[in-house]
Amino acid sequence: MKKKNKESISDKLKLPKDITMGSCILTAVGDTEIWIENYRGIIEYTDEMIHIQGKNTHIIIEGKRLVIDYYSNEDMKILGCIRTIRYQ
């Protein structure tokens, strides 16, 4: 099924896109904490940049003193002074 069809069905049935489309969920708490759900992997990790692979996108978090405080196959918690969140 094409992406547009999945998205249309998801909208009509009022289903969450994180489940039907495999979208990542980012929850930011101020500028010091981010929770990421439904990611696929960590591509690059330094104290100034964390590059995450999602199903349909890459997420790049930039800042200072960044650390991955917690991670599992489903979610992760990033701490530090977060300056930028970019999608590629």
PDB file of N, CA and C in Angstrom:
ATOM      1  N   MET A   1       0.842  -1.173   0.000  1.00  0.00           N
ATOM      2  CA  MET A   1       0.000   0.000   0.000  1.00  0.00           C
ATOM      3  C   MET A   1       0.891   1.241   0.000  1.00  0.00           C
ATOM      4  N   LYS A   2       0.559   2.204  -0.797  1.00  0.00           N
ATOM      5  CA  LYS A   2       1.372   3.407  -0.880  1.00  0.00           C
ATOM      6  C   LYS A   2       1.201   4.261   0.367  1.00  0.00           C
ATOM      7  N   LYS A   3       2.192   5.115   0.584  1.00  0.00           N
ATOM      8  CA  LYS A   3       2.217   5.951   1.779  1.00  0.00           C
ATOM      9  C   LYS A   3       0.975   6.838   1.869  1.00  0.00           C
ATOM     10  N   LYS A   4       0.567   7.458   0.765  1.00  0.00           N
ATOM     11  CA  LYS A   4      -0.609   8.339   0.769  1.00  0.00           C
ATOM     12  C   LYS A   4      -1.869   7.566   1.147  1.00  0.00           C
ATOM     13  N   ASN A   5      -2.023   6.347   0.618  1.00  0.00           N
ATOM     14  CA  ASN A   5      -3.195   5.532   0.945  1.00  0.00           C
ATOM     15  C   ASN A   5      -3.204   5.161   2.419  1.00  0.00           C
ATOM     16  N   LYS A   6      -2.053   4.775   2.951  1.00  0.00           N
ATOM     17  CA  LYS A   6      -1.967   4.439   4.378  1.00  0.00           C
ATOM     18  C   LYS A   6      -2.330   5.641   5.235  1.00  0.00           C
ATOM     19  N   GLU A   7      -1.805   6.801   4.838  1.00  0.00           N
ATOM     20  CA  GLU A   7      -2.064   8.017   5.604  1.00  0.00           C
ATOM     21  C   GLU A   7      -3.544   8.378   5.547  1.00  0.00           C
ATOM     22  N   SER A   8      -4.165   8.248   4.381  1.00  0.00           N
ATOM     23  CA  SER A   8      -5.581   8.551   4.222  1.00  0.00           C
ATOM     24  C   SER A   8      -6.442   7.616   5.067  1.00  0.00           C
ATOM     25  N   ILE A   9      -6.139   6.333   5.035  1.00  0.00           N
ATOM     26  CA  ILE A   9      -6.893   5.357   5.839  1.00  0.00           C
ATOM     27  C   ILE A   9      -6.695   5.640   7.320  1.00  0.00           C
ATOM     28  N   SER A  10      -5.458   5.944   7.699  1.00  0.00           N
ATOM     29  CA  SER A  10      -5.155   6.259   9.093  1.00  0.00           C
ATOM     30  C   SER A  10      -5.966   7.460   9.569  1.00  0.00           C
ATOM     31  N   ASP A  11      -6.049   8.496   8.723  1.00  0.00           N
ATOM     32  CA  ASP A  11      -6.816   9.694   9.077  1.00  0.00           C
ATOM     33  C   ASP A  11      -8.306   9.385   9.205  1.00  0.00           C
ATOM     34  N   LYS A  12      -8.842   8.635   8.240  1.00  0.00           N
ATOM     35  CA  LYS A  12     -10.273   8.319   8.255  1.00  0.00           C
ATOM     36  C   LYS A  12     -10.660   7.461   9.450  1.00  0.00           C
ATOM     37  N   LEU A  13      -9.800   6.534   9.823  1.00  0.00           N
ATOM     38  CA  LEU A  13     -10.088   5.661  10.967  1.00  0.00           C
ATOM     39  C   LEU A  13      -9.639   6.260  12.295  1.00  0.00           C
ATOM     40  N   LYS A  14      -9.025   7.421  12.219  1.00  0.00           N
ATOM     41  CA  LYS A  14      -8.511   8.113  13.415  1.00  0.00           C
ATOM     42  C   LYS A  14      -7.533   7.247  14.204  1.00  0.00           C
ATOM     43  N   LEU A  15      -6.656   6.566  13.460  1.00  0.00           N
ATOM     44  CA  LEU A  15      -5.622   5.739  14.077  1.00  0.00           C
ATOM     45  C   LEU A  15      -4.357   6.566  14.252  1.00  0.00           C
ATOM     46  N   PRO A  16      -3.593   6.324  15.308  1.00  0.00           N
ATOM     47  CA  PRO A  16      -2.345   7.078  15.522  1.00  0.00           C
ATOM     48  C   PRO A  16      -1.325   6.785  14.421  1.00  0.00           C
ATOM     49  N   LYS A  17      -0.691   7.827  13.904  1.00  0.00           N
ATOM     50  CA  LYS A  17       0.288   7.668  12.821  1.00  0.00           C
ATOM     51  C   LYS A  17       1.547   6.950  13.281  1.00  0.00           C
ATOM     52  N   ASP A  18       1.867   7.015  14.564  1.00  0.00           N
ATOM     53  CA  ASP A  18       3.046   6.291  15.029  1.00  0.00           C
ATOM     54  C   ASP A  18       2.860   4.787  14.851  1.00  0.00           C
ATOM     55  N   ILE A  19       1.632   4.312  14.925  1.00  0.00           N
ATOM     56  CA  ILE A  19       1.369   2.889  14.752  1.00  0.00           C
ATOM     57  C   ILE A  19       1.230   2.543  13.273  1.00  0.00           C
ATOM     58  N   THR A  20       0.417   3.288  12.538  1.00  0.00           N
ATOM     59  CA  THR A  20       0.138   2.935  11.148  1.00  0.00           C
ATOM     60  C   THR A  20       1.259   3.307  10.190  1.00  0.00           C
ATOM     61  N   MET A  21       1.963   4.388  10.438  1.00  0.00           N
ATOM     62  CA  MET A  21       2.999   4.860   9.518  1.00  0.00           C
ATOM     63  C   MET A  21       4.407   4.605  10.039  1.00  0.00           C
ATOM     64  N   GLY A  22       4.538   4.171  11.276  1.00  0.00           N
ATOM     65  CA  GLY A  22       5.856   3.944  11.849  1.00  0.00           C
ATOM     66  C   GLY A  22       6.585   5.229  12.178  1.00  0.00           C
ATOM     67  N   SER A  23       5.850   6.303  12.407  1.00  0.00           N
ATOM     68  CA  SER A  23       6.454   7.602  12.689  1.00  0.00           C
ATOM     69  C   SER A  23       7.098   7.639  14.064  1.00  0.00           C
ATOM     70  N   CYS A  24       8.166   8.412  14.170  1.00  0.00           N
ATOM     71  CA  CYS A  24       8.816   8.631  15.460  1.00  0.00           C
ATOM     72  C   CYS A  24       7.988   9.625  16.261  1.00  0.00           C
ATOM     73  N   ILE A  25       8.027   9.476  17.568  1.00  0.00           N
ATOM     74  CA  ILE A  25       7.393  10.431  18.475  1.00  0.00           C
ATOM     75  C   ILE A  25       8.499  11.076  19.288  1.00  0.00           C
ATOM     76  N   LEU A  26       8.584  12.397  19.239  1.00  0.00           N
ATOM     77  CA  LEU A  26       9.557  13.136  20.038  1.00  0.00           C
ATOM     78  C   LEU A  26       8.808  13.943  21.078  1.00  0.00           C
ATOM     79  N   THR A  27       9.245  13.832  22.324  1.00  0.00           N
ATOM     80  CA  THR A  27       8.680  14.616  23.406  1.00  0.00           C
ATOM     81  C   THR A  27       9.819  15.394  24.045  1.00  0.00           C
ATOM     82  N   ALA A  28       9.752  16.719  23.935  1.00  0.00           N
ATOM     83  CA  ALA A  28      10.788  17.576  24.503  1.00  0.00           C
ATOM     84  C   ALA A  28      10.291  18.143  25.830  1.00  0.00           C
ATOM     85  N   VAL A  29      11.164  18.111  26.824  1.00  0.00           N
ATOM     86  CA  VAL A  29      10.875  18.707  28.119  1.00  0.00           C
ATOM     87  C   VAL A  29      11.861  19.868  28.268  1.00  0.00           C
ATOM     88  N   GLY A  30      11.368  21.059  27.997  1.00  0.00           N
ATOM     89  CA  GLY A  30      12.249  22.230  27.993  1.00  0.00           C
ATOM     90  C   GLY A  30      13.329  22.066  26.948  1.00  0.00           C
ATOM     91  N   ASP A  31      14.524  22.555  27.250  1.00  0.00           N
ATOM     92  CA  ASP A  31      15.644  22.406  26.314  1.00  0.00           C
ATOM     93  C   ASP A  31      16.721  21.475  26.882  1.00  0.00           C
ATOM     94  N   THR A  32      16.304  20.601  27.814  1.00  0.00           N
ATOM     95  CA  THR A  32      17.287  19.727  28.466  1.00  0.00           C
ATOM     96  C   THR A  32      16.991  18.234  28.346  1.00  0.00           C
ATOM     97  N   GLU A  33      15.829  17.871  27.790  1.00  0.00           N
ATOM     98  CA  GLU A  33      15.459  16.453  27.767  1.00  0.00           C
ATOM     99  C   GLU A  33      14.580  16.149  26.556  1.00  0.00           C
ATOM    100  N   ILE A  34      14.863  15.046  25.877  1.00  0.00           N
ATOM    101  CA  ILE A  34      14.030  14.580  24.761  1.00  0.00           C
ATOM    102  C   ILE A  34      13.821  13.084  24.907  1.00  0.00           C
ATOM    103  N   TRP A  35      12.577  12.651  24.741  1.00  0.00           N
ATOM    104  CA  TRP A  35      12.237  11.234  24.643  1.00  0.00           C
ATOM    105  C   TRP A  35      11.931  10.954  23.186  1.00  0.00           C
ATOM    106  N   ILE A  36      12.507   9.904  22.627  1.00  0.00           N
ATOM    107  CA  ILE A  36      12.235   9.510  21.244  1.00  0.00           C
ATOM    108  C   ILE A  36      11.673   8.094  21.272  1.00  0.00           C
ATOM    109  N   GLU A  37      10.516   7.920  20.638  1.00  0.00           N
ATOM    110  CA  GLU A  37       9.890   6.604  20.551  1.00  0.00           C
ATOM    111  C   GLU A  37       9.845   6.170  19.083  1.00  0.00           C
ATOM    112  N   ASN A  38       9.878   4.885  18.844  1.00  0.00           N
ATOM    113  CA  ASN A  38       9.763   4.285  17.504  1.00  0.00           C
ATOM    114  C   ASN A  38      10.945   4.615  16.590  1.00  0.00           C
ATOM    115  N   TYR A  39      12.128   4.680  17.131  1.00  0.00           N
ATOM    116  CA  TYR A  39      13.300   4.912  16.287  1.00  0.00           C
ATOM    117  C   TYR A  39      13.854   3.571  15.832  1.00  0.00           C
ATOM    118  N   ARG A  40      14.707   3.599  14.818  1.00  0.00           N
ATOM    119  CA  ARG A  40      15.295   2.352  14.300  1.00  0.00           C
ATOM    120  C   ARG A  40      16.721   2.119  14.781  1.00  0.00           C
ATOM    121  N   GLY A  41      17.489   3.196  14.940  1.00  0.00           N
ATOM    122  CA  GLY A  41      18.869   3.004  15.349  1.00  0.00           C
ATOM    123  C   GLY A  41      19.594   4.321  15.564  1.00  0.00           C
ATOM    124  N   ILE A  42      20.773   4.216  16.141  1.00  0.00           N
ATOM    125  CA  ILE A  42      21.645   5.371  16.369  1.00  0.00           C
ATOM    126  C   ILE A  42      22.723   5.331  15.291  1.00  0.00           C
ATOM    127  N   ILE A  43      22.812   6.388  14.502  1.00  0.00           N
ATOM    128  CA  ILE A  43      23.796   6.455  13.414  1.00  0.00           C
ATOM    129  C   ILE A  43      25.105   7.060  13.903  1.00  0.00           C
ATOM    130  N   GLU A  44      25.007   8.153  14.657  1.00  0.00           N
ATOM    131  CA  GLU A  44      26.209   8.825  15.166  1.00  0.00           C
ATOM    132  C   GLU A  44      25.886   9.427  16.524  1.00  0.00           C
ATOM    133  N   TYR A  45      26.877   9.402  17.421  1.00  0.00           N
ATOM    134  CA  TYR A  45      26.652   9.865  18.781  1.00  0.00           C
ATOM    135  C   TYR A  45      27.911  10.546  19.294  1.00  0.00           C
ATOM    136  N   THR A  46      27.836  11.863  19.501  1.00  0.00           N
ATOM    137  CA  THR A  46      28.907  12.620  20.149  1.00  0.00           C
ATOM    138  C   THR A  46      28.257  13.477  21.237  1.00  0.00           C
ATOM    139  N   ASP A  47      29.069  14.205  21.988  1.00  0.00           N
ATOM    140  CA  ASP A  47      28.494  15.061  23.024  1.00  0.00           C
ATOM    141  C   ASP A  47      27.878  16.336  22.457  1.00  0.00           C
ATOM    142  N   GLU A  48      28.004  16.574  21.136  1.00  0.00           N
ATOM    143  CA  GLU A  48      27.404  17.750  20.504  1.00  0.00           C
ATOM    144  C   GLU A  48      26.361  17.408  19.441  1.00  0.00           C
ATOM    145  N   MET A  49      26.251  16.104  19.062  1.00  0.00           N
ATOM    146  CA  MET A  49      25.293  15.725  18.037  1.00  0.00           C
ATOM    147  C   MET A  49      24.917  14.252  18.171  1.00  0.00           C
ATOM    148  N   ILE A  50      23.606  13.983  18.086  1.00  0.00           N
ATOM    149  CA  ILE A  50      23.114  12.611  18.067  1.00  0.00           C
ATOM    150  C   ILE A  50      22.257  12.462  16.817  1.00  0.00           C
ATOM    151  N   HIS A  51      22.614  11.509  15.966  1.00  0.00           N
ATOM    152  CA  HIS A  51      21.947  11.267  14.682  1.00  0.00           C
ATOM    153  C   HIS A  51      21.178   9.951  14.810  1.00  0.00           C
ATOM    154  N   ILE A  52      19.855  10.032  14.673  1.00  0.00           N
ATOM    155  CA  ILE A  52      18.970   8.893  14.876  1.00  0.00           C
ATOM    156  C   ILE A  52      18.314   8.508  13.551  1.00  0.00           C
ATOM    157  N   GLN A  53      18.202   7.217  13.289  1.00  0.00           N
ATOM    158  CA  GLN A  53      17.488   6.718  12.112  1.00  0.00           C
ATOM    159  C   GLN A  53      16.058   6.383  12.514  1.00  0.00           C
ATOM    160  N   GLY A  54      15.090   7.038  11.863  1.00  0.00           N
ATOM    161  CA  GLY A  54      13.686   6.676  12.019  1.00  0.00           C
ATOM    162  C   GLY A  54      13.282   5.810  10.834  1.00  0.00           C
ATOM    163  N   LYS A  55      12.025   5.420  10.782  1.00  0.00           N
ATOM    164  CA  LYS A  55      11.573   4.601   9.655  1.00  0.00           C
ATOM    165  C   LYS A  55      11.583   5.389   8.356  1.00  0.00           C
ATOM    166  N   ASN A  56      11.111   6.632   8.401  1.00  0.00           N
ATOM    167  CA  ASN A  56      10.968   7.444   7.196  1.00  0.00           C
ATOM    168  C   ASN A  56      11.850   8.684   7.179  1.00  0.00           C
ATOM    169  N   THR A  57      12.647   8.892   8.208  1.00  0.00           N
ATOM    170  CA  THR A  57      13.427  10.120   8.301  1.00  0.00           C
ATOM    171  C   THR A  57      14.643   9.915   9.197  1.00  0.00           C
ATOM    172  N   HIS A  58      15.554  10.862   9.129  1.00  0.00           N
ATOM    173  CA  HIS A  58      16.681  10.931  10.059  1.00  0.00           C
ATOM    174  C   HIS A  58      16.392  12.097  10.996  1.00  0.00           C
ATOM    175  N   ILE A  59      16.728  11.939  12.252  1.00  0.00           N
ATOM    176  CA  ILE A  59      16.560  12.996  13.246  1.00  0.00           C
ATOM    177  C   ILE A  59      17.946  13.345  13.766  1.00  0.00           C
ATOM    178  N   ILE A  60      18.283  14.628  13.725  1.00  0.00           N
ATOM    179  CA  ILE A  60      19.582  15.093  14.207  1.00  0.00           C
ATOM    180  C   ILE A  60      19.342  16.066  15.354  1.00  0.00           C
ATOM    181  N   ILE A  61      19.887  15.730  16.504  1.00  0.00           N
ATOM    182  CA  ILE A  61      19.765  16.570  17.696  1.00  0.00           C
ATOM    183  C   ILE A  61      21.135  17.167  17.959  1.00  0.00           C
ATOM    184  N   GLU A  62      21.181  18.497  18.043  1.00  0.00           N
ATOM    185  CA  GLU A  62      22.451  19.192  18.272  1.00  0.00           C
ATOM    186  C   GLU A  62      22.378  19.992  19.563  1.00  0.00           C
ATOM    187  N   GLY A  63      23.519  20.108  20.228  1.00  0.00           N
ATOM    188  CA  GLY A  63      23.587  20.857  21.468  1.00  0.00           C
ATOM    189  C   GLY A  63      24.942  20.679  22.128  1.00  0.00           C
ATOM    190  N   LYS A  64      24.955  20.758  23.438  1.00  0.00           N
ATOM    191  CA  LYS A  64      26.186  20.594  24.218  1.00  0.00           C
ATOM    192  C   LYS A  64      25.925  19.603  25.346  1.00  0.00           C
ATOM    193  N   ARG A  65      26.958  18.853  25.676  1.00  0.00           N
ATOM    194  CA  ARG A  65      26.902  17.868  26.762  1.00  0.00           C
ATOM    195  C   ARG A  65      25.737  16.883  26.577  1.00  0.00           C
ATOM    196  N   LEU A  66      25.506  16.456  25.334  1.00  0.00           N
ATOM    197  CA  LEU A  66      24.425  15.514  25.060  1.00  0.00           C
ATOM    198  C   LEU A  66      24.827  14.111  25.498  1.00  0.00           C
ATOM    199  N   VAL A  67      23.921  13.431  26.161  1.00  0.00           N
ATOM    200  CA  VAL A  67      24.135  12.044  26.564  1.00  0.00           C
ATOM    201  C   VAL A  67      22.840  11.259  26.351  1.00  0.00           C
ATOM    202  N   ILE A  68      22.991  10.013  25.974  1.00  0.00           N
ATOM    203  CA  ILE A  68      21.838   9.125  25.923  1.00  0.00           C
ATOM    204  C   ILE A  68      21.730   8.505  27.308  1.00  0.00           C
ATOM    205  N   ASP A  69      20.761   8.971  28.064  1.00  0.00           N
ATOM    206  CA  ASP A  69      20.580   8.553  29.453  1.00  0.00           C
ATOM    207  C   ASP A  69      19.972   7.153  29.543  1.00  0.00           C
ATOM    208  N   TYR A  70      19.126   6.826  28.573  1.00  0.00           N
ATOM    209  CA  TYR A  70      18.422   5.547  28.586  1.00  0.00           C
ATOM    210  C   TYR A  70      18.068   5.180  27.153  1.00  0.00           C
ATOM    211  N   TYR A  71      18.141   3.909  26.791  1.00  0.00           N
ATOM    212  CA  TYR A  71      17.611   3.473  25.504  1.00  0.00           C
ATOM    213  C   TYR A  71      17.235   2.003  25.546  1.00  0.00           C
ATOM    214  N   SER A  72      16.252   1.670  24.728  1.00  0.00           N
ATOM    215  CA  SER A  72      15.820   0.281  24.529  1.00  0.00           C
ATOM    216  C   SER A  72      15.525   0.138  23.035  1.00  0.00           C
ATOM    217  N   ASN A  73      14.956  -0.969  22.640  1.00  0.00           N
ATOM    218  CA  ASN A  73      14.601  -1.154  21.233  1.00  0.00           C
ATOM    219  C   ASN A  73      13.463  -0.238  20.792  1.00  0.00           C
ATOM    220  N   GLU A  74      12.746   0.354  21.732  1.00  0.00           N
ATOM    221  CA  GLU A  74      11.562   1.135  21.409  1.00  0.00           C
ATOM    222  C   GLU A  74      11.678   2.622  21.696  1.00  0.00           C
ATOM    223  N   ASP A  75      12.454   2.999  22.701  1.00  0.00           N
ATOM    224  CA  ASP A  75      12.539   4.417  23.041  1.00  0.00           C
ATOM    225  C   ASP A  75      13.891   4.760  23.652  1.00  0.00           C
ATOM    226  N   MET A  76      14.152   6.070  23.717  1.00  0.00           N
ATOM    227  CA  MET A  76      15.388   6.544  24.341  1.00  0.00           C
ATOM    228  C   MET A  76      15.158   7.908  24.960  1.00  0.00           C
ATOM    229  N   LYS A  77      16.008   8.227  25.925  1.00  0.00           N
ATOM    230  CA  LYS A  77      15.966   9.518  26.608  1.00  0.00           C
ATOM    231  C   LYS A  77      17.318  10.188  26.419  1.00  0.00           C
ATOM    232  N   ILE A  78      17.296  11.419  25.903  1.00  0.00           N
ATOM    233  CA  ILE A  78      18.510  12.194  25.671  1.00  0.00           C
ATOM    234  C   ILE A  78      18.496  13.395  26.610  1.00  0.00           C
ATOM    235  N   LEU A  79      19.620  13.617  27.281  1.00  0.00           N
ATOM    236  CA  LEU A  79      19.777  14.752  28.193  1.00  0.00           C
ATOM    237  C   LEU A  79      20.900  15.651  27.691  1.00  0.00           C
ATOM    238  N   GLY A  80      20.849  16.912  28.067  1.00  0.00           N
ATOM    239  CA  GLY A  80      21.899  17.862  27.724  1.00  0.00           C
ATOM    240  C   GLY A  80      21.310  19.228  27.438  1.00  0.00           C
ATOM    241  N   CYS A  81      22.113  20.088  26.896  1.00  0.00           N
ATOM    242  CA  CYS A  81      21.674  21.431  26.493  1.00  0.00           C
ATOM    243  C   CYS A  81      21.302  21.342  25.004  1.00  0.00           C
ATOM    244  N   ILE A  82      20.026  21.149  24.723  1.00  0.00           N
ATOM    245  CA  ILE A  82      19.548  20.904  23.353  1.00  0.00           C
ATOM    246  C   ILE A  82      19.305  22.223  22.647  1.00  0.00           C
ATOM    247  N   ARG A  83      19.935  22.388  21.507  1.00  0.00           N
ATOM    248  CA  ARG A  83      19.820  23.628  20.728  1.00  0.00           C
ATOM    249  C   ARG A  83      18.953  23.447  19.480  1.00  0.00           C
ATOM    250  N   THR A  84      19.066  22.307  18.818  1.00  0.00           N
ATOM    251  CA  THR A  84      18.421  22.117  17.515  1.00  0.00           C
ATOM    252  C   THR A  84      17.924  20.692  17.363  1.00  0.00           C
ATOM    253  N   ILE A  85      16.750  20.545  16.758  1.00  0.00           N
ATOM    254  CA  ILE A  85      16.232  19.254  16.314  1.00  0.00           C
ATOM    255  C   ILE A  85      15.947  19.402  14.829  1.00  0.00           C
ATOM    256  N   ARG A  86      16.638  18.598  14.008  1.00  0.00           N
ATOM    257  CA  ARG A  86      16.459  18.670  12.542  1.00  0.00           C
ATOM    258  C   ARG A  86      15.996  17.327  12.001  1.00  0.00           C
ATOM    259  N   TYR A  87      15.237  17.392  10.922  1.00  0.00           N
ATOM    260  CA  TYR A  87      14.787  16.190  10.226  1.00  0.00           C
ATOM    261  C   TYR A  87      15.375  16.196   8.821  1.00  0.00           C
ATOM    262  N   GLN A  88      15.866  15.038   8.363  1.00  0.00           N
ATOM    263  CA  GLN A  88      16.418  14.935   7.005  1.00  0.00           C
ATOM    264  C   GLN A  88      15.776  13.777   6.309  1.00  0.00           C
TER     265      GLN A  88
END
